[in-house]
PDB file of C-alpha atoms in Angstrom:
ATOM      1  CA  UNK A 171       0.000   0.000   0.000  1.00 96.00           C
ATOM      2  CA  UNK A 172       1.195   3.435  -0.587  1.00 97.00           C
ATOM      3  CA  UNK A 173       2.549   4.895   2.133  1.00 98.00           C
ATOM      4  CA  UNK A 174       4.427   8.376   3.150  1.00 98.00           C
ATOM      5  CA  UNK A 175       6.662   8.348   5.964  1.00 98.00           C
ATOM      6  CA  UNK A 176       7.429  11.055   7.841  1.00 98.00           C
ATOM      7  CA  UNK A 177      10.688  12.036   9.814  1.00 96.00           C
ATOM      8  CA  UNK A 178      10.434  13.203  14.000  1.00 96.00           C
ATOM      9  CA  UNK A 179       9.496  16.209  15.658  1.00 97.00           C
ATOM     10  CA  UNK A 180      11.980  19.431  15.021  1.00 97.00           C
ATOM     11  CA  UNK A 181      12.611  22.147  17.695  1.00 97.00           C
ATOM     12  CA  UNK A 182      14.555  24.841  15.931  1.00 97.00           C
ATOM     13  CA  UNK A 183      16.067  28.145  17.188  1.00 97.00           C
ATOM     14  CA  UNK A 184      15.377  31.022  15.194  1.00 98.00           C
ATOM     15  CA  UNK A 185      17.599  31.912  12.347  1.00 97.00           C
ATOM     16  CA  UNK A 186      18.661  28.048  12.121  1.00 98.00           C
ATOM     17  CA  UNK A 187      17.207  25.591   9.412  1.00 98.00           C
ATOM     18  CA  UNK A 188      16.048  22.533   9.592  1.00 98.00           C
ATOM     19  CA  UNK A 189      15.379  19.653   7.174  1.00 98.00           C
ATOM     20  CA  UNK A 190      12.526  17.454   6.773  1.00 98.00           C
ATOM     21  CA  UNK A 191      12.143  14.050   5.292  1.00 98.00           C
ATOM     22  CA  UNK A 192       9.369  12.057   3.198  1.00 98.00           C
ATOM     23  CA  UNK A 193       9.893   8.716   2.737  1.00 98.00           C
ATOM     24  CA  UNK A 194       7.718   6.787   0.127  1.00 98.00           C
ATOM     25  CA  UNK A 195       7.185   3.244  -0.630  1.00 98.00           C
ATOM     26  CA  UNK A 196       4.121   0.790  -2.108  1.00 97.00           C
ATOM     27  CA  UNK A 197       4.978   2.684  -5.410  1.00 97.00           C
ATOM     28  CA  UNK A 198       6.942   3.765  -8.246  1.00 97.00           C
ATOM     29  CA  UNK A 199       8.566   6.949  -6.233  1.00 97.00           C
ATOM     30  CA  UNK A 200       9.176   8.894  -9.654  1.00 97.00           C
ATOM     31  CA  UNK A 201       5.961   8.411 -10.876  1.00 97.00           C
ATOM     32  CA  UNK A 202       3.825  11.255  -8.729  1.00 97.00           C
ATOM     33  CA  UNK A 203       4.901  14.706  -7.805  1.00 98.00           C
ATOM     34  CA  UNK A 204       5.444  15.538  -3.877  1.00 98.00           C
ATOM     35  CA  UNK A 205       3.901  18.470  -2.516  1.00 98.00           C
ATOM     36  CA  UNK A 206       4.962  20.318   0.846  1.00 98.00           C
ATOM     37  CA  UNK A 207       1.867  21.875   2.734  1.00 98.00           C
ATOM     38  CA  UNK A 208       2.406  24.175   5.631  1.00 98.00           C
ATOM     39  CA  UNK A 209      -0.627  23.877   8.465  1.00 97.00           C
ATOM     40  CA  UNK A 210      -1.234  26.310  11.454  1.00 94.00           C
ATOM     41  CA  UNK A 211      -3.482  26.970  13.532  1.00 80.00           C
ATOM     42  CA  UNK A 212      -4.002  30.678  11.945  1.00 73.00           C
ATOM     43  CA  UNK A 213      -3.699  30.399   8.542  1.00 73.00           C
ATOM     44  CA  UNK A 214      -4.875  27.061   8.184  1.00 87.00           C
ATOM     45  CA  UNK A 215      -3.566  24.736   5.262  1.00 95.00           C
ATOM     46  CA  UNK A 216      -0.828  26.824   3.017  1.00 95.00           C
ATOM     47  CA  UNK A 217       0.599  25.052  -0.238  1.00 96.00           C
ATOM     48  CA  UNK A 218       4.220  25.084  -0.354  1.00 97.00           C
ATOM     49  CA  UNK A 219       5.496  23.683  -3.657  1.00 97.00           C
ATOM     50  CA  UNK A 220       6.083  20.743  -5.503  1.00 98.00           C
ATOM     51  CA  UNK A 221       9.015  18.808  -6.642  1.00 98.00           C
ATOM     52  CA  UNK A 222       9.161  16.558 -10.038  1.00 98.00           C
ATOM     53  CA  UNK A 223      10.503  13.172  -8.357  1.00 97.00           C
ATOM     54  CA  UNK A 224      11.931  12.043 -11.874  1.00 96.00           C
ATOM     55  CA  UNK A 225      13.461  15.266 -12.877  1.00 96.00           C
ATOM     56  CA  UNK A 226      14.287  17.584  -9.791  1.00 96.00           C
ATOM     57  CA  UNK A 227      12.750  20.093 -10.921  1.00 97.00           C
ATOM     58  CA  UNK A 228      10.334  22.718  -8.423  1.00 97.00           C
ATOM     59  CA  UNK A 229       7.872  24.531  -8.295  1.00 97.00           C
ATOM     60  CA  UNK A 230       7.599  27.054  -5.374  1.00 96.00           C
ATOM     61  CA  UNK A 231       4.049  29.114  -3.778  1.00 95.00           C
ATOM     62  CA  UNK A 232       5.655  32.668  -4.152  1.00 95.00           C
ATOM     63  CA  UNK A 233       5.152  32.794  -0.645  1.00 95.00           C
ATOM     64  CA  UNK A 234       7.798  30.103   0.200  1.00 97.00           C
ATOM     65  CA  UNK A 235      10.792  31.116  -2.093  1.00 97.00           C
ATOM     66  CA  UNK A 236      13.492  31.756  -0.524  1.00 96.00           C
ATOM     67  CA  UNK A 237      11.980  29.318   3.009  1.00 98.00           C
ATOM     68  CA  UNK A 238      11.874  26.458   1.617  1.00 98.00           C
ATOM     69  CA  UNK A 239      14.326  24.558  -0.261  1.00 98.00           C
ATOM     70  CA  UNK A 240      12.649  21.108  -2.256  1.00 98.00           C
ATOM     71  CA  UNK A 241      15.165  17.907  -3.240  1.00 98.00           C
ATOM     72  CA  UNK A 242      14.447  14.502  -3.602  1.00 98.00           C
ATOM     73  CA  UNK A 243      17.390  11.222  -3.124  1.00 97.00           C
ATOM     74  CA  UNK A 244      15.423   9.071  -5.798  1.00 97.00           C
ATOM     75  CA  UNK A 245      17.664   6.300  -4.750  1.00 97.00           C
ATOM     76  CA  UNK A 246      15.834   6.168  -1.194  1.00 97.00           C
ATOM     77  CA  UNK A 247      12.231   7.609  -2.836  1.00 98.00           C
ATOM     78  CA  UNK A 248      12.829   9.995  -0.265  1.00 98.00           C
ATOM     79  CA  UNK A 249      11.904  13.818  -0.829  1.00 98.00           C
ATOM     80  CA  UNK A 250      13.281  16.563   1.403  1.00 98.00           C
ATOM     81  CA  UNK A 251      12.617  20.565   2.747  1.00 98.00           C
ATOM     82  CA  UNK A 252      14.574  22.298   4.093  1.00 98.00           C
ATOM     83  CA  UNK A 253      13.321  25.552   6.157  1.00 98.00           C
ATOM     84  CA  UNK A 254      15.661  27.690   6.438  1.00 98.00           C
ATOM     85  CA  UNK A 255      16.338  31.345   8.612  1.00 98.00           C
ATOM     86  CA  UNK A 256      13.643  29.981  10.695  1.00 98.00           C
ATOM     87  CA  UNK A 257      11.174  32.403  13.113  1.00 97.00           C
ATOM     88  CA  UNK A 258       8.612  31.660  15.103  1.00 95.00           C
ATOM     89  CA  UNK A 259       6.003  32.225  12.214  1.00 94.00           C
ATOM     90  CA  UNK A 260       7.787  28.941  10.844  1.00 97.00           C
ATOM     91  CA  UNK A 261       6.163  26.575  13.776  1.00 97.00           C
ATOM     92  CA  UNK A 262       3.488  24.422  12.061  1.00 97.00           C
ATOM     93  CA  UNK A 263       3.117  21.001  10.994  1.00 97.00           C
ATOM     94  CA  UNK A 264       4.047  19.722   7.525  1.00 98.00           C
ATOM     95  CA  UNK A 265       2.950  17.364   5.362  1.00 98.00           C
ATOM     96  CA  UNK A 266       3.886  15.604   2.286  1.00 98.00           C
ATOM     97  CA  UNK A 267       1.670  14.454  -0.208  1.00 98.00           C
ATOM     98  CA  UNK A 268       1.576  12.369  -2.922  1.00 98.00           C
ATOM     99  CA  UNK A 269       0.688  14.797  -6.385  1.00 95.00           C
ATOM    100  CA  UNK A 270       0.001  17.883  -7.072  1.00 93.00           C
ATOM    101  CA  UNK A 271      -3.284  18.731  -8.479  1.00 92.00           C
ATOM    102  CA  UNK A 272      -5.104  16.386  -6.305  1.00 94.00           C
ATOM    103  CA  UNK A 273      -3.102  15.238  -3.159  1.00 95.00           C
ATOM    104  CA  UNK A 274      -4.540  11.681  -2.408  1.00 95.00           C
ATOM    105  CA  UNK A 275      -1.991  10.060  -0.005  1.00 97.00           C
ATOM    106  CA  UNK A 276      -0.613  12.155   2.572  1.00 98.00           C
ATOM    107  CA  UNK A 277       2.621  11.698   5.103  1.00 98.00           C
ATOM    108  CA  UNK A 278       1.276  12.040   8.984  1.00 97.00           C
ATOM    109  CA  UNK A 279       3.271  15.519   9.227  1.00 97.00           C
ATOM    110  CA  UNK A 280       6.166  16.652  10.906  1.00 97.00           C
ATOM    111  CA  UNK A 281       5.739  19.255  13.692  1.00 97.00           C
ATOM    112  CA  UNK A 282       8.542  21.973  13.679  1.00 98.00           C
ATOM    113  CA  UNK A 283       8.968  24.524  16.579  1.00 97.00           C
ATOM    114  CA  UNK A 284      10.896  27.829  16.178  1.00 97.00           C
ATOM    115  CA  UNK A 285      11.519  28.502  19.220  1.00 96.00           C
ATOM    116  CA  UNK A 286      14.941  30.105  21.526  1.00 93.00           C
TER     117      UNK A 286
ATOM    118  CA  UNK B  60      -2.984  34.418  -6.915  1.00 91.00           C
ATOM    119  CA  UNK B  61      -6.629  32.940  -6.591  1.00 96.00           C
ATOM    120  CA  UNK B  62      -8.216  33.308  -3.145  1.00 97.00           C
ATOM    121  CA  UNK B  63     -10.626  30.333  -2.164  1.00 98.00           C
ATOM    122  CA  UNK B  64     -13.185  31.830   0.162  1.00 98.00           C
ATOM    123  CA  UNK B  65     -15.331  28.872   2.510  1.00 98.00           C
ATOM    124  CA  UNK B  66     -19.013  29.809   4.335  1.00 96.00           C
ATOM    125  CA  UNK B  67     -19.495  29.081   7.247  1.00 97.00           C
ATOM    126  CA  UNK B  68     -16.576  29.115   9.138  1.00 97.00           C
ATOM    127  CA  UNK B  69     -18.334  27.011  11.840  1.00 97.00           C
ATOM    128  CA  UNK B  70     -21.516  24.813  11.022  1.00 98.00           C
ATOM    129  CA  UNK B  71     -23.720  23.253  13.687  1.00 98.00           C
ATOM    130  CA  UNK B  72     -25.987  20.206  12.642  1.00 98.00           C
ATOM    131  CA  UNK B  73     -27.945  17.407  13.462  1.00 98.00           C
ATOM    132  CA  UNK B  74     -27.328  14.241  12.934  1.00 98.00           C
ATOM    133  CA  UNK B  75     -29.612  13.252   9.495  1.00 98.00           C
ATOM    134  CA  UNK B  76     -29.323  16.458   8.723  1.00 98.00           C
ATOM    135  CA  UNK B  77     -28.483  17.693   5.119  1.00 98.00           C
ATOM    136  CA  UNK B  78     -25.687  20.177   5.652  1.00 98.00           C
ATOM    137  CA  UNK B  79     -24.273  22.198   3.072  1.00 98.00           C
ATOM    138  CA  UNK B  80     -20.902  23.677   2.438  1.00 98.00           C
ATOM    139  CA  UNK B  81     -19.526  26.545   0.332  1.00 98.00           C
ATOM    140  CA  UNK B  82     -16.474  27.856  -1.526  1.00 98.00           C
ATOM    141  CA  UNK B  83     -16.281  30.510  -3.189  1.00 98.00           C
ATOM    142  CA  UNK B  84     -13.104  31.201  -5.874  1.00 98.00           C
ATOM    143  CA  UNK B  85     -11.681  34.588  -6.503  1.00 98.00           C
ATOM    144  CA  UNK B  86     -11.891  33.816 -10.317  1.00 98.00           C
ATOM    145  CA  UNK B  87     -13.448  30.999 -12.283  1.00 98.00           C
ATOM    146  CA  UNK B  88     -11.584  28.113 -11.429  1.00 98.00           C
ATOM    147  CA  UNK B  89     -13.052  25.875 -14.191  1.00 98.00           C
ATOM    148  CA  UNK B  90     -13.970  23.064 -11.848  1.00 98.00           C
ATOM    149  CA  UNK B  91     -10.539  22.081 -10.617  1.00 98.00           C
ATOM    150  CA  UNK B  92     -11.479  21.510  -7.265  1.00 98.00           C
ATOM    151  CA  UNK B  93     -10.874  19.371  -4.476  1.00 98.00           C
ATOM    152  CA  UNK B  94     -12.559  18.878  -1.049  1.00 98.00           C
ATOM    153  CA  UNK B  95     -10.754  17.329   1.489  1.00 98.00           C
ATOM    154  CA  UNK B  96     -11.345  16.442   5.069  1.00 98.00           C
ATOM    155  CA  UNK B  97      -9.600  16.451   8.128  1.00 96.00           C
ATOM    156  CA  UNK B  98     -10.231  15.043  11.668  1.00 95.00           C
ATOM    157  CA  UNK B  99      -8.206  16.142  14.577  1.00 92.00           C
ATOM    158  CA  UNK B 100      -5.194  14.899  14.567  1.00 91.00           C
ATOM    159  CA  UNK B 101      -5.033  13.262  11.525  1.00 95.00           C
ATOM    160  CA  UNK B 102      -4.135  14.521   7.875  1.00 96.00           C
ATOM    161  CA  UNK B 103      -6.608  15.662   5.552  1.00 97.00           C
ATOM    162  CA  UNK B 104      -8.151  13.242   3.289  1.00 98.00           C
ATOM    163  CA  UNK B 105      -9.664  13.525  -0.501  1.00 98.00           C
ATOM    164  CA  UNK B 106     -13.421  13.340  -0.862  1.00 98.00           C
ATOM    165  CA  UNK B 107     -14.041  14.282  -4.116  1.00 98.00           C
ATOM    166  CA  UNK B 108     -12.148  15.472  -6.641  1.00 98.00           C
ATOM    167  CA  UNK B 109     -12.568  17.796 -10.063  1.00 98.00           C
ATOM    168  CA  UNK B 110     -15.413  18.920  -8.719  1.00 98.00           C
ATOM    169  CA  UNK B 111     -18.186  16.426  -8.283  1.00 98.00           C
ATOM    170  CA  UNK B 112     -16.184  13.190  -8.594  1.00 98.00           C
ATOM    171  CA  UNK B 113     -16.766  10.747  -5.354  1.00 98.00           C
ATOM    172  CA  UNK B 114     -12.934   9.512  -4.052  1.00 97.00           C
ATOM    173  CA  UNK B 115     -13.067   5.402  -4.261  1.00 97.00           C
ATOM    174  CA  UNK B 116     -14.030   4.604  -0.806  1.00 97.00           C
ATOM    175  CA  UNK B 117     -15.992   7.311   0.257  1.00 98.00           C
ATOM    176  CA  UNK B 118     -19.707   7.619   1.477  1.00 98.00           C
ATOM    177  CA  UNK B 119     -22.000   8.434  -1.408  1.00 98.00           C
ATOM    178  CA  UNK B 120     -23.620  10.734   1.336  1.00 98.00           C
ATOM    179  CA  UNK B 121     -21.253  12.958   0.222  1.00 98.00           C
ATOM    180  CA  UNK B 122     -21.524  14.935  -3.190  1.00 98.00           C
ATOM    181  CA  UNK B 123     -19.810  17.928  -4.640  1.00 98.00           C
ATOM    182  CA  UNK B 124     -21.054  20.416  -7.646  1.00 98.00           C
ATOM    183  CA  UNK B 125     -20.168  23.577  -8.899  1.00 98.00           C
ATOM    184  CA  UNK B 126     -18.731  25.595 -11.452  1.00 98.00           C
ATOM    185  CA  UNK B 127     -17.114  28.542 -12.529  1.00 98.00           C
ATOM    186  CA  UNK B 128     -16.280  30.512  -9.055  1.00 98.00           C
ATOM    187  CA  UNK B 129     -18.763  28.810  -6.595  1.00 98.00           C
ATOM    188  CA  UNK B 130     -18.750  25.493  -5.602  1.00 98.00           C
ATOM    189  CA  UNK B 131     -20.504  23.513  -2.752  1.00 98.00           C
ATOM    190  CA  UNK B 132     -20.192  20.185  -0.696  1.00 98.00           C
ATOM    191  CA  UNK B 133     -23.261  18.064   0.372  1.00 98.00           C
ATOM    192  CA  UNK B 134     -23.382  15.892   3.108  1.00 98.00           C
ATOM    193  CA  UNK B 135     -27.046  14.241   2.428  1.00 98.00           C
ATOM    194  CA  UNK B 136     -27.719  12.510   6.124  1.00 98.00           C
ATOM    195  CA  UNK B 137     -24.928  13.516   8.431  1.00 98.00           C
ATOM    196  CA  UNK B 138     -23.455  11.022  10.540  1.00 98.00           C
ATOM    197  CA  UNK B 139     -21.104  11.607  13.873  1.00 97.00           C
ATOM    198  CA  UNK B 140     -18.081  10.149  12.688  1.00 97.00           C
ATOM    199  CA  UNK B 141     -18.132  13.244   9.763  1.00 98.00           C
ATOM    200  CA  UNK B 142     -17.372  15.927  12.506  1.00 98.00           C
ATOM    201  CA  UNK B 143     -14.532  17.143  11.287  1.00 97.00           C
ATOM    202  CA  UNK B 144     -13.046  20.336   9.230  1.00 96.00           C
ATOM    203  CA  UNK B 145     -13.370  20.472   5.433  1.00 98.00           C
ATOM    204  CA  UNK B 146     -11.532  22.374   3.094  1.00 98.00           C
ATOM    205  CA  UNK B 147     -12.057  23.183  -0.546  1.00 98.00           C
ATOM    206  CA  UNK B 148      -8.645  23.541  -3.069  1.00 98.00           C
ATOM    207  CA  UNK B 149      -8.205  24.599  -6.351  1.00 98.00           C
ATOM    208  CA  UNK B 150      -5.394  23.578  -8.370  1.00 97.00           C
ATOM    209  CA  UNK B 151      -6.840  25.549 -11.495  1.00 97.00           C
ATOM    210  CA  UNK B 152      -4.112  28.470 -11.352  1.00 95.00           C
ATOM    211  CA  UNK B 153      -1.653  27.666  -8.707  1.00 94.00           C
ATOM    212  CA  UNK B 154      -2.743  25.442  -5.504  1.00 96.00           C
ATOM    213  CA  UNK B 155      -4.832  27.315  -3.115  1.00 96.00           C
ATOM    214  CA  UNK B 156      -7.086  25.779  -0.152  1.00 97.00           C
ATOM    215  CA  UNK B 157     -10.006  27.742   1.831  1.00 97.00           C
ATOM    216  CA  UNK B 158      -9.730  28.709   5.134  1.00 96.00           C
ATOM    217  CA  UNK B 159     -11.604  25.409   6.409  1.00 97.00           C
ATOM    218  CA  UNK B 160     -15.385  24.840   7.505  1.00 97.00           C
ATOM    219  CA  UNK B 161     -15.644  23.357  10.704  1.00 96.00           C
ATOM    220  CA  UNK B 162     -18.576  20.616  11.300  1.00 98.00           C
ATOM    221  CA  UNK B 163     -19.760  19.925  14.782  1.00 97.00           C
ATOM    222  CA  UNK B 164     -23.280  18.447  15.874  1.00 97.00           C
ATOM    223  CA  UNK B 165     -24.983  19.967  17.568  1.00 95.00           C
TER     224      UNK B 165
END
Protein backbone atom coordinates (compact mmCIF):
# COMPACT_ATOMS: atom_id res chain seq x y z
CA UNK A 1 0.00 0.00 0.00
CA UNK A 2 1.20 3.43 -0.59
CA UNK A 3 2.55 4.89 2.13
CA UNK A 4 4.43 8.38 3.15
CA UNK A 5 6.66 8.35 5.96
CA UNK A 6 7.43 11.06 7.84
CA UNK A 7 10.69 12.04 9.81
CA UNK A 8 10.43 13.20 14.00
CA UNK A 9 9.50 16.21 15.66
CA UNK A 10 11.98 19.43 15.02
CA UNK A 11 12.61 22.15 17.70
CA UNK A 12 14.56 24.84 15.93
CA UNK A 13 16.07 28.14 17.19
CA UNK A 14 15.38 31.02 15.19
CA UNK A 15 17.60 31.91 12.35
CA UNK A 16 18.66 28.05 12.12
CA UNK A 17 17.21 25.59 9.41
CA UNK A 18 16.05 22.53 9.59
CA UNK A 19 15.38 19.65 7.17
CA UNK A 20 12.53 17.45 6.77
CA UNK A 21 12.14 14.05 5.29
CA UNK A 22 9.37 12.06 3.20
CA UNK A 23 9.89 8.72 2.74
CA UNK A 24 7.72 6.79 0.13
CA UNK A 25 7.19 3.24 -0.63
CA UNK A 26 4.12 0.79 -2.11
CA UNK A 27 4.98 2.68 -5.41
CA UNK A 28 6.94 3.76 -8.25
CA UNK A 29 8.57 6.95 -6.23
CA UNK A 30 9.18 8.89 -9.65
CA UNK A 31 5.96 8.41 -10.88
CA UNK A 32 3.83 11.25 -8.73
CA UNK A 33 4.90 14.71 -7.80
CA UNK A 34 5.44 15.54 -3.88
CA UNK A 35 3.90 18.47 -2.52
CA UNK A 36 4.96 20.32 0.85
CA UNK A 37 1.87 21.88 2.73
CA UNK A 38 2.41 24.18 5.63
CA UNK A 39 -0.63 23.88 8.47
CA UNK A 40 -1.23 26.31 11.45
CA UNK A 41 -3.48 26.97 13.53
CA UNK A 42 -4.00 30.68 11.95
CA UNK A 43 -3.70 30.40 8.54
CA UNK A 44 -4.88 27.06 8.18
CA UNK A 45 -3.57 24.74 5.26
CA UNK A 46 -0.83 26.82 3.02
CA UNK A 47 0.60 25.05 -0.24
CA UNK A 48 4.22 25.08 -0.35
CA UNK A 49 5.50 23.68 -3.66
CA UNK A 50 6.08 20.74 -5.50
CA UNK A 51 9.01 18.81 -6.64
CA UNK A 52 9.16 16.56 -10.04
CA UNK A 53 10.50 13.17 -8.36
CA UNK A 54 11.93 12.04 -11.87
CA UNK A 55 13.46 15.27 -12.88
CA UNK A 56 14.29 17.58 -9.79
CA UNK A 57 12.75 20.09 -10.92
CA UNK A 58 10.33 22.72 -8.42
CA UNK A 59 7.87 24.53 -8.30
CA UNK A 60 7.60 27.05 -5.37
CA UNK A 61 4.05 29.11 -3.78
CA UNK A 62 5.66 32.67 -4.15
CA UNK A 63 5.15 32.79 -0.64
CA UNK A 64 7.80 30.10 0.20
CA UNK A 65 10.79 31.12 -2.09
CA UNK A 66 13.49 31.76 -0.52
CA UNK A 67 11.98 29.32 3.01
CA UNK A 68 11.87 26.46 1.62
CA UNK A 69 14.33 24.56 -0.26
CA UNK A 70 12.65 21.11 -2.26
CA UNK A 71 15.16 17.91 -3.24
CA UNK A 72 14.45 14.50 -3.60
CA UNK A 73 17.39 11.22 -3.12
CA UNK A 74 15.42 9.07 -5.80
CA UNK A 75 17.66 6.30 -4.75
CA UNK A 76 15.83 6.17 -1.19
CA UNK A 77 12.23 7.61 -2.84
CA UNK A 78 12.83 10.00 -0.27
CA UNK A 79 11.90 13.82 -0.83
CA UNK A 80 13.28 16.56 1.40
CA UNK A 81 12.62 20.56 2.75
CA UNK A 82 14.57 22.30 4.09
CA UNK A 83 13.32 25.55 6.16
CA UNK A 84 15.66 27.69 6.44
CA UNK A 85 16.34 31.35 8.61
CA UNK A 86 13.64 29.98 10.69
CA UNK A 87 11.17 32.40 13.11
CA UNK A 88 8.61 31.66 15.10
CA UNK A 89 6.00 32.22 12.21
CA UNK A 90 7.79 28.94 10.84
CA UNK A 91 6.16 26.57 13.78
CA UNK A 92 3.49 24.42 12.06
CA UNK A 93 3.12 21.00 10.99
CA UNK A 94 4.05 19.72 7.52
CA UNK A 95 2.95 17.36 5.36
CA UNK A 96 3.89 15.60 2.29
CA UNK A 97 1.67 14.45 -0.21
CA UNK A 98 1.58 12.37 -2.92
CA UNK A 99 0.69 14.80 -6.39
CA UNK A 100 0.00 17.88 -7.07
CA UNK A 101 -3.28 18.73 -8.48
CA UNK A 102 -5.10 16.39 -6.30
CA UNK A 103 -3.10 15.24 -3.16
CA UNK A 104 -4.54 11.68 -2.41
CA UNK A 105 -1.99 10.06 -0.01
CA UNK A 106 -0.61 12.16 2.57
CA UNK A 107 2.62 11.70 5.10
CA UNK A 108 1.28 12.04 8.98
CA UNK A 109 3.27 15.52 9.23
CA UNK A 110 6.17 16.65 10.91
CA UNK A 111 5.74 19.25 13.69
CA UNK A 112 8.54 21.97 13.68
CA UNK A 113 8.97 24.52 16.58
CA UNK A 114 10.90 27.83 16.18
CA UNK A 115 11.52 28.50 19.22
CA UNK A 116 14.94 30.11 21.53
CA UNK B 1 -2.98 34.42 -6.92
CA UNK B 2 -6.63 32.94 -6.59
CA UNK B 3 -8.22 33.31 -3.15
CA UNK B 4 -10.63 30.33 -2.16
CA UNK B 5 -13.18 31.83 0.16
CA UNK B 6 -15.33 28.87 2.51
CA UNK B 7 -19.01 29.81 4.33
CA UNK B 8 -19.49 29.08 7.25
CA UNK B 9 -16.58 29.12 9.14
CA UNK B 10 -18.33 27.01 11.84
CA UNK B 11 -21.52 24.81 11.02
CA UNK B 12 -23.72 23.25 13.69
CA UNK B 13 -25.99 20.21 12.64
CA UNK B 14 -27.94 17.41 13.46
CA UNK B 15 -27.33 14.24 12.93
CA UNK B 16 -29.61 13.25 9.49
CA UNK B 17 -29.32 16.46 8.72
CA UNK B 18 -28.48 17.69 5.12
CA UNK B 19 -25.69 20.18 5.65
CA UNK B 20 -24.27 22.20 3.07
CA UNK B 21 -20.90 23.68 2.44
CA UNK B 22 -19.53 26.54 0.33
CA UNK B 23 -16.47 27.86 -1.53
CA UNK B 24 -16.28 30.51 -3.19
CA UNK B 25 -13.10 31.20 -5.87
CA UNK B 26 -11.68 34.59 -6.50
CA UNK B 27 -11.89 33.82 -10.32
CA UNK B 28 -13.45 31.00 -12.28
CA UNK B 29 -11.58 28.11 -11.43
CA UNK B 30 -13.05 25.88 -14.19
CA UNK B 31 -13.97 23.06 -11.85
CA UNK B 32 -10.54 22.08 -10.62
CA UNK B 33 -11.48 21.51 -7.27
CA UNK B 34 -10.87 19.37 -4.48
CA UNK B 35 -12.56 18.88 -1.05
CA UNK B 36 -10.75 17.33 1.49
CA UNK B 37 -11.34 16.44 5.07
CA UNK B 38 -9.60 16.45 8.13
CA UNK B 39 -10.23 15.04 11.67
CA UNK B 40 -8.21 16.14 14.58
CA UNK B 41 -5.19 14.90 14.57
CA UNK B 42 -5.03 13.26 11.53
CA UNK B 43 -4.14 14.52 7.87
CA UNK B 44 -6.61 15.66 5.55
CA UNK B 45 -8.15 13.24 3.29
CA UNK B 46 -9.66 13.53 -0.50
CA UNK B 47 -13.42 13.34 -0.86
CA UNK B 48 -14.04 14.28 -4.12
CA UNK B 49 -12.15 15.47 -6.64
CA UNK B 50 -12.57 17.80 -10.06
CA UNK B 51 -15.41 18.92 -8.72
CA UNK B 52 -18.19 16.43 -8.28
CA UNK B 53 -16.18 13.19 -8.59
CA UNK B 54 -16.77 10.75 -5.35
CA UNK B 55 -12.93 9.51 -4.05
CA UNK B 56 -13.07 5.40 -4.26
CA UNK B 57 -14.03 4.60 -0.81
CA UNK B 58 -15.99 7.31 0.26
CA UNK B 59 -19.71 7.62 1.48
CA UNK B 60 -22.00 8.43 -1.41
CA UNK B 61 -23.62 10.73 1.34
CA UNK B 62 -21.25 12.96 0.22
CA UNK B 63 -21.52 14.94 -3.19
CA UNK B 64 -19.81 17.93 -4.64
CA UNK B 65 -21.05 20.42 -7.65
CA UNK B 66 -20.17 23.58 -8.90
CA UNK B 67 -18.73 25.60 -11.45
CA UNK B 68 -17.11 28.54 -12.53
CA UNK B 69 -16.28 30.51 -9.06
CA UNK B 70 -18.76 28.81 -6.59
CA UNK B 71 -18.75 25.49 -5.60
CA UNK B 72 -20.50 23.51 -2.75
CA UNK B 73 -20.19 20.18 -0.70
CA UNK B 74 -23.26 18.06 0.37
CA UNK B 75 -23.38 15.89 3.11
CA UNK B 76 -27.05 14.24 2.43
CA UNK B 77 -27.72 12.51 6.12
CA UNK B 78 -24.93 13.52 8.43
CA UNK B 79 -23.45 11.02 10.54
CA UNK B 80 -21.10 11.61 13.87
CA UNK B 81 -18.08 10.15 12.69
CA UNK B 82 -18.13 13.24 9.76
CA UNK B 83 -17.37 15.93 12.51
CA UNK B 84 -14.53 17.14 11.29
CA UNK B 85 -13.05 20.34 9.23
CA UNK B 86 -13.37 20.47 5.43
CA UNK B 87 -11.53 22.37 3.09
CA UNK B 88 -12.06 23.18 -0.55
CA UNK B 89 -8.65 23.54 -3.07
CA UNK B 90 -8.20 24.60 -6.35
CA UNK B 91 -5.39 23.58 -8.37
CA UNK B 92 -6.84 25.55 -11.50
CA UNK B 93 -4.11 28.47 -11.35
CA UNK B 94 -1.65 27.67 -8.71
CA UNK B 95 -2.74 25.44 -5.50
CA UNK B 96 -4.83 27.31 -3.11
CA UNK B 97 -7.09 25.78 -0.15
CA UNK B 98 -10.01 27.74 1.83
CA UNK B 99 -9.73 28.71 5.13
CA UNK B 100 -11.60 25.41 6.41
CA UNK B 101 -15.38 24.84 7.51
CA UNK B 102 -15.64 23.36 10.70
CA UNK B 103 -18.58 20.62 11.30
CA UNK B 104 -19.76 19.93 14.78
CA UNK B 105 -23.28 18.45 15.87
CA UNK B 106 -24.98 19.97 17.57
Amino acid sequence: QVQLQQSGAELAKPGSSVKISCKASGYTFTSYYISWIKQTTGQGLEYIGYINTGSGGTNYNEKFKGKATLTVDKSSSTAFMQLSSLTPDDSAVYYCARGAATPLYWGQGVMVTVSS
Amino acid sequence: DIQMTQSPSLLSASVGDRVTLNCKASQNINKNLNWYQQKLGEAPKLLIYYTNNLQTGIPSRFSGSGSGTDYTLTISSLQPEDVATYYCYQYNSGYTFGAGTKLELK
